[in-house]
Tab-separated table of C-alpha atoms in Angstrom:
chain	number	residue	atom	x	y	z
A	1	UNK	CA	-20.420	-8.158	-13.877
A	2	UNK	CA	-21.919	-11.115	-11.994
A	3	UNK	CA	-19.110	-13.511	-12.702
A	4	UNK	CA	-16.916	-10.762	-11.508
A	5	UNK	CA	-19.453	-9.953	-8.114
A	6	UNK	CA	-18.871	-14.197	-7.704
A	7	UNK	CA	-15.835	-14.074	-7.172
A	8	UNK	CA	-15.518	-11.120	-5.199
A	9	UNK	CA	-18.264	-12.402	-2.745
A	10	UNK	CA	-16.424	-15.510	-2.528
A	11	UNK	CA	-13.487	-13.517	-1.930
A	12	UNK	CA	-15.477	-12.220	2.219
A	13	UNK	CA	-15.844	-15.845	2.353
A	14	UNK	CA	-12.435	-17.046	1.783
A	15	UNK	CA	-11.372	-13.917	3.811
A	16	UNK	CA	-13.933	-15.325	6.786
A	17	UNK	CA	-12.419	-18.540	6.574
A	18	UNK	CA	-8.538	-17.821	6.359
A	19	UNK	CA	-9.242	-18.224	10.596
A	20	UNK	CA	-10.363	-21.693	10.835
A	21	UNK	CA	-11.094	-21.261	14.567
A	22	UNK	CA	-12.932	-19.061	14.801
A	23	UNK	CA	-15.242	-19.367	11.436
A	24	UNK	CA	-18.937	-18.525	12.897
A	25	UNK	CA	-17.982	-15.917	14.774
A	26	UNK	CA	-19.525	-12.910	13.832
A	27	UNK	CA	-16.734	-9.797	12.454
A	28	UNK	CA	-13.790	-13.232	12.385
A	29	UNK	CA	-11.759	-11.754	8.933
A	30	UNK	CA	-8.257	-12.224	8.557
A	31	UNK	CA	-8.333	-8.524	7.689
A	32	UNK	CA	-9.060	-7.621	10.975
A	33	UNK	CA	-5.329	-8.957	12.284
A	34	UNK	CA	-6.862	-12.518	13.262
A	35	UNK	CA	-4.825	-15.701	12.347
A	36	UNK	CA	-4.229	-18.472	12.803
A	37	UNK	CA	-0.671	-17.994	12.109
A	38	UNK	CA	2.143	-15.532	12.791
A	39	UNK	CA	2.829	-16.994	8.996
A	40	UNK	CA	-0.103	-16.469	7.550
A	41	UNK	CA	-0.671	-13.249	8.883
A	42	UNK	CA	1.865	-12.040	7.995
A	43	UNK	CA	1.433	-12.181	4.557
A	44	UNK	CA	-1.853	-10.819	5.089
A	45	UNK	CA	-1.002	-7.508	6.780
A	46	UNK	CA	1.687	-7.875	3.495
A	47	UNK	CA	-0.909	-7.768	1.203
A	48	UNK	CA	-2.786	-5.347	3.580
A	49	UNK	CA	0.170	-2.400	3.073
A	50	UNK	CA	0.454	-3.323	-0.617
A	51	UNK	CA	-2.949	-2.990	-1.383
A	52	UNK	CA	-3.541	0.453	0.879
A	53	UNK	CA	-0.286	1.876	-0.334
A	54	UNK	CA	-1.492	1.475	-3.731
A	55	UNK	CA	-2.231	4.580	-6.406
A	56	UNK	CA	-5.515	3.441	-7.151
A	57	UNK	CA	-6.505	2.848	-3.378
A	58	UNK	CA	-4.375	6.755	-3.271
A	59	UNK	CA	-6.410	7.791	-5.504
A	60	UNK	CA	-9.961	6.286	-4.334
A	61	UNK	CA	-9.617	8.133	-0.268
A	62	UNK	CA	-9.482	11.084	-2.097
A	63	UNK	CA	-13.003	11.086	-2.582
A	64	UNK	CA	-13.701	10.992	0.745
A	65	UNK	CA	-13.971	14.352	0.539
A	66	UNK	CA	-16.376	14.514	-1.619
A	67	UNK	CA	-19.864	14.572	0.415
A	68	UNK	CA	-21.620	12.787	-2.871
A	69	UNK	CA	-19.720	9.691	-2.625
A	70	UNK	CA	-18.027	9.918	0.468
A	71	UNK	CA	-20.245	7.194	1.968
A	72	UNK	CA	-19.630	4.723	-0.145
A	73	UNK	CA	-16.152	5.248	-0.596
A	74	UNK	CA	-15.700	4.410	3.316
A	75	UNK	CA	-17.128	1.481	2.767
A	76	UNK	CA	-15.440	0.370	-0.798
A	77	UNK	CA	-12.018	1.808	1.831
A	78	UNK	CA	-12.839	-1.148	4.289
A	79	UNK	CA	-10.120	-4.048	5.057
A	80	UNK	CA	-12.245	-6.782	4.070
A	81	UNK	CA	-14.192	-4.606	0.758
A	82	UNK	CA	-10.808	-4.136	-0.411
A	83	UNK	CA	-9.439	-7.364	0.634
A	84	UNK	CA	-12.352	-9.312	-1.547
A	85	UNK	CA	-11.852	-6.870	-5.058
A	86	UNK	CA	-8.231	-7.441	-5.252
A	87	UNK	CA	-8.918	-11.090	-4.863
A	88	UNK	CA	-11.559	-11.109	-7.669
A	89	UNK	CA	-9.141	-9.254	-9.944
A	90	UNK	CA	-6.585	-11.971	-8.623
A	91	UNK	CA	-8.615	-14.901	-10.308
A	92	UNK	CA	-8.999	-13.297	-13.404
A	93	UNK	CA	-6.111	-11.856	-14.379
A	94	UNK	CA	-4.679	-15.736	-12.736
A	95	UNK	CA	-6.881	-17.945	-14.241
A	96	UNK	CA	-7.179	-15.775	-17.203
A	97	UNK	CA	-10.715	-16.767	-18.131
A	98	UNK	CA	-11.539	-14.561	-21.450
A	99	UNK	CA	-15.328	-13.613	-19.023
A	100	UNK	CA	-13.622	-12.811	-15.905
A	101	UNK	CA	-10.996	-10.081	-17.448
A	102	UNK	CA	-14.037	-8.292	-19.953
A	103	UNK	CA	-16.252	-7.852	-16.866
A	104	UNK	CA	-13.041	-7.067	-15.233
A	105	UNK	CA	-12.447	-4.265	-17.782
A	106	UNK	CA	-15.415	-2.200	-17.258
A	107	UNK	CA	-14.830	-1.679	-14.127
A	108	UNK	CA	-10.697	-0.671	-14.020
A	109	UNK	CA	-9.095	3.146	-15.137
A	110	UNK	CA	-9.229	3.658	-18.876
A	111	UNK	CA	-7.179	6.475	-18.289
A	112	UNK	CA	-4.071	7.490	-15.329
A	113	UNK	CA	-4.939	7.312	-11.841
A	114	UNK	CA	-4.386	11.058	-11.582
A	115	UNK	CA	-6.526	11.950	-14.730
A	116	UNK	CA	-9.711	10.371	-13.674
A	117	UNK	CA	-12.897	11.128	-14.270
A	118	UNK	CA	-14.798	8.607	-12.774
A	119	UNK	CA	-14.781	6.801	-9.363
A	120	UNK	CA	-12.793	3.064	-10.544
A	121	UNK	CA	-13.087	0.160	-7.720
A	122	UNK	CA	-10.459	-1.444	-9.385
A	123	UNK	CA	-7.085	-0.973	-10.715
A	124	UNK	CA	-5.210	-0.932	-13.472
A	125	UNK	CA	-2.836	-4.210	-14.815
A	126	UNK	CA	0.788	-2.041	-13.355
A	127	UNK	CA	-0.540	-1.209	-10.448
A	128	UNK	CA	-2.107	-4.386	-9.437
A	129	UNK	CA	1.252	-6.206	-9.979
A	130	UNK	CA	2.393	-6.359	-6.401
A	131	UNK	CA	-0.893	-7.079	-5.215
A	132	UNK	CA	-0.710	-9.859	-7.349
A	133	UNK	CA	2.818	-11.284	-6.260
A	134	UNK	CA	1.526	-10.478	-2.455
A	135	UNK	CA	-1.828	-13.285	-2.709
A	136	UNK	CA	0.889	-15.621	-5.130
A	137	UNK	CA	2.949	-15.698	-1.632
A	138	UNK	CA	-0.597	-15.526	0.787
A	139	UNK	CA	-1.336	-18.837	-1.139
A	140	UNK	CA	2.121	-20.231	-1.447
A	141	UNK	CA	2.006	-19.951	2.478
A	142	UNK	CA	-0.828	-21.679	2.639
A	143	UNK	CA	-0.150	-24.828	0.428
A	144	UNK	CA	-2.809	-23.687	-2.537
A	145	UNK	CA	-0.329	-22.199	-5.145
A	146	UNK	CA	1.782	-25.139	-6.619
A	147	UNK	CA	4.913	-23.672	-8.095
A	148	UNK	CA	5.450	-25.139	-11.854
């Protein structure tokens, strides 16, 4: 999933650069509640609330009790990781790029959330719909999304 991973890493870059006056200052990420404007901050907060309340993330939290997956789960549930994974999925879905969608499909759940046999770090399409809308809102606010 090398292309999707590249988009994920760009998500970290974007998270850091949504706060232009703080670029270069260690730990200054929009997902940490630092924002240039109230409107952008509100959109980021709304996005993160939607991400954290998704069924996928609720299910991931249940793995915190498993000693074999606790360390990875703690990392996967950090705001900057949640943002980057959601951003990569947003770009895959929004672009419709065949390779990105194939790579995404490998990392998406194959069964309903309540019957996972493996730990997945991406959302199924239905669970991701509200997150897509929140990214659209954020990018519209920033002037990065053109209306059709």
